[in-house]
Amino acid sequence: DIYMIPKDQDLTEQYIKSIITQLDELYESDVETYDLFYYEVDKKVFNDYLTFVPFEMNMEKIKKRLENGFYRHKEAIINDINLIETNCARYNQSGTEIIDWAKELCNSLRQAVKGSLDLESFKK
């Protein structure tokens, strides 16, 4: 099929499982904070969210995409991680703590994708 984009050679099943494990462990390292980024934003509570954020992204969606073989390249995973951070900055007031949390989380997720996340530093 000419429309089929070949997968990166390094997106092996073992690699995908490793990313999922790291995503889970990172989330579990601070559930109270990372819960804000794990699930879809509740539009009943934040009813104007979609006026600021054209495309939602969260950790759960990334995990499902990893599990379902959605990603063809590491860059696509990174793009979705970046979207979490961008969306947070779009919706929230600059200088607020939630933006710092999103940046910290996304930096760690990017490190996981690049294979350089030290999970020991997150264990409490």
Short mmCIF file of C-alpha atoms in Angstrom, two decimals:
data_model
loop_
_atom_site.label_atom_id
_atom_site.label_comp_id
_atom_site.label_asym_id
_atom_site.label_seq_id
_atom_site.Cartn_x
_atom_site.Cartn_y
_atom_site.Cartn_z
CA ASP A 1 0.00 0.00 0.00
CA ILE A 2 1.60 3.28 -1.11
CA TYR A 3 -0.09 5.22 1.70
CA MET A 4 1.40 3.06 4.44
CA ILE A 5 4.10 4.94 6.33
CA PRO A 6 6.78 2.53 7.51
CA LYS A 7 7.38 2.36 11.24
CA ASP A 8 10.66 3.51 12.75
CA GLN A 9 12.87 0.49 13.26
CA ASP A 10 13.26 1.39 16.93
CA LEU A 11 9.51 1.35 17.67
CA THR A 12 9.67 -2.29 18.66
CA GLU A 13 7.10 -4.00 20.84
CA GLN A 14 9.63 -4.03 23.67
CA TYR A 15 10.27 -0.29 23.26
CA ILE A 16 6.52 0.49 23.29
CA LYS A 17 6.03 -1.62 26.44
CA SER A 18 8.93 0.22 28.07
CA ILE A 19 7.38 3.62 27.29
CA ILE A 20 4.00 2.48 28.68
CA THR A 21 5.66 1.20 31.86
CA GLN A 22 7.54 4.46 32.31
CA LEU A 23 4.39 6.50 31.65
CA ASP A 24 2.55 4.47 34.31
CA GLU A 25 5.40 4.74 36.82
CA LEU A 26 5.73 8.46 36.25
CA TYR A 27 1.99 8.92 36.77
CA GLU A 28 2.06 6.81 39.94
CA SER A 29 4.99 8.83 41.30
CA ASP A 30 2.64 11.81 41.83
CA VAL A 31 -0.96 10.82 41.08
CA GLU A 32 -2.39 13.94 42.72
CA THR A 33 -0.51 16.26 40.35
CA TYR A 34 -0.38 14.14 37.20
CA ASP A 35 -4.07 13.25 37.43
CA LEU A 36 -4.66 16.70 35.95
CA PHE A 37 -2.95 15.55 32.75
CA TYR A 38 -3.92 11.88 32.66
CA TYR A 39 -7.58 12.14 31.73
CA GLU A 40 -9.62 14.35 29.41
CA VAL A 41 -10.46 17.76 30.79
CA ASP A 42 -13.96 17.82 32.29
CA LYS A 43 -15.85 20.22 30.00
CA LYS A 44 -18.70 20.48 32.50
CA VAL A 45 -16.30 22.12 34.93
CA PHE A 46 -14.12 23.90 32.34
CA ASN A 47 -16.83 24.66 29.77
CA ASP A 48 -14.70 27.15 27.82
CA TYR A 49 -11.74 24.76 27.42
CA LEU A 50 -12.34 23.98 23.75
CA THR A 51 -12.38 27.68 22.85
CA PHE A 52 -8.71 27.82 23.87
CA VAL A 53 -7.62 24.30 22.96
CA PRO A 54 -8.42 23.07 19.44
CA PHE A 55 -7.09 19.52 19.94
CA GLU A 56 -7.11 17.79 23.31
CA MET A 57 -4.31 15.52 24.47
CA ASN A 58 -3.67 13.64 27.71
CA MET A 59 -1.57 10.82 29.11
CA GLU A 60 -4.38 8.29 28.82
CA LYS A 61 -4.80 9.03 25.10
CA ILE A 62 -1.05 8.67 24.52
CA LYS A 63 -1.06 5.36 26.42
CA LYS A 64 -4.00 4.04 24.34
CA ARG A 65 -2.27 5.13 21.14
CA LEU A 66 0.90 3.31 22.22
CA GLU A 67 -1.10 0.17 23.06
CA ASN A 68 -2.94 0.27 19.72
CA GLY A 69 0.12 0.80 17.53
CA PHE A 70 -1.02 4.25 16.43
CA TYR A 71 2.45 5.80 16.41
CA ARG A 72 4.77 5.23 13.46
CA HIS A 73 7.63 7.45 14.65
CA LYS A 74 9.04 8.70 17.94
CA GLU A 75 8.46 12.26 16.73
CA ALA A 76 4.70 11.64 16.70
CA ILE A 77 4.81 10.56 20.35
CA ILE A 78 6.86 13.66 21.19
CA ASN A 79 4.35 15.85 19.31
CA ASP A 80 1.48 14.51 21.43
CA ILE A 81 3.51 15.05 24.61
CA ASN A 82 4.24 18.61 23.50
CA LEU A 83 0.52 19.12 22.92
CA ILE A 84 -0.21 18.42 26.61
CA GLU A 85 2.19 21.20 27.58
CA THR A 86 1.00 23.60 24.87
CA ASN A 87 -2.66 23.07 25.76
CA CYS A 88 -1.96 23.68 29.43
CA ALA A 89 -0.15 26.93 28.62
CA ARG A 90 -2.97 28.03 26.30
CA TYR A 91 -5.70 27.50 28.83
CA ASN A 92 -4.06 28.50 32.10
CA GLN A 93 -2.70 31.86 33.20
CA SER A 94 1.05 32.22 32.67
CA GLY A 95 3.12 31.87 35.80
CA THR A 96 0.70 29.44 37.46
CA GLU A 97 1.87 26.25 39.11
CA ILE A 98 -0.09 23.99 36.76
CA ILE A 99 2.05 25.16 33.84
CA ASP A 100 5.18 24.20 35.78
CA TRP A 101 3.68 20.78 36.51
CA ALA A 102 2.86 20.24 32.84
CA LYS A 103 6.39 21.26 31.84
CA GLU A 104 7.93 18.89 34.41
CA LEU A 105 5.70 16.01 33.33
CA CYS A 106 6.28 16.57 29.62
CA ASN A 107 10.05 16.88 30.05
CA SER A 108 10.01 13.51 31.81
CA LEU A 109 7.78 11.93 29.15
CA ARG A 110 10.08 13.23 26.38
CA GLN A 111 13.06 11.73 28.24
CA ALA A 112 11.20 8.41 28.42
CA VAL A 113 10.62 8.43 24.66
CA LYS A 114 14.28 9.27 24.08
CA GLY A 115 15.31 6.48 26.44
CA SER A 116 16.96 8.67 29.07
CA LEU A 117 14.39 8.89 31.90
CA ASP A 118 15.74 8.05 35.34
CA LEU A 119 12.65 6.77 37.14
CA GLU A 120 14.54 6.44 40.41
CA SER A 121 14.53 10.22 40.73
CA PHE A 122 10.70 10.12 40.90
CA LYS A 123 10.37 7.50 43.61
CA LYS A 124 9.25 9.08 46.86
#
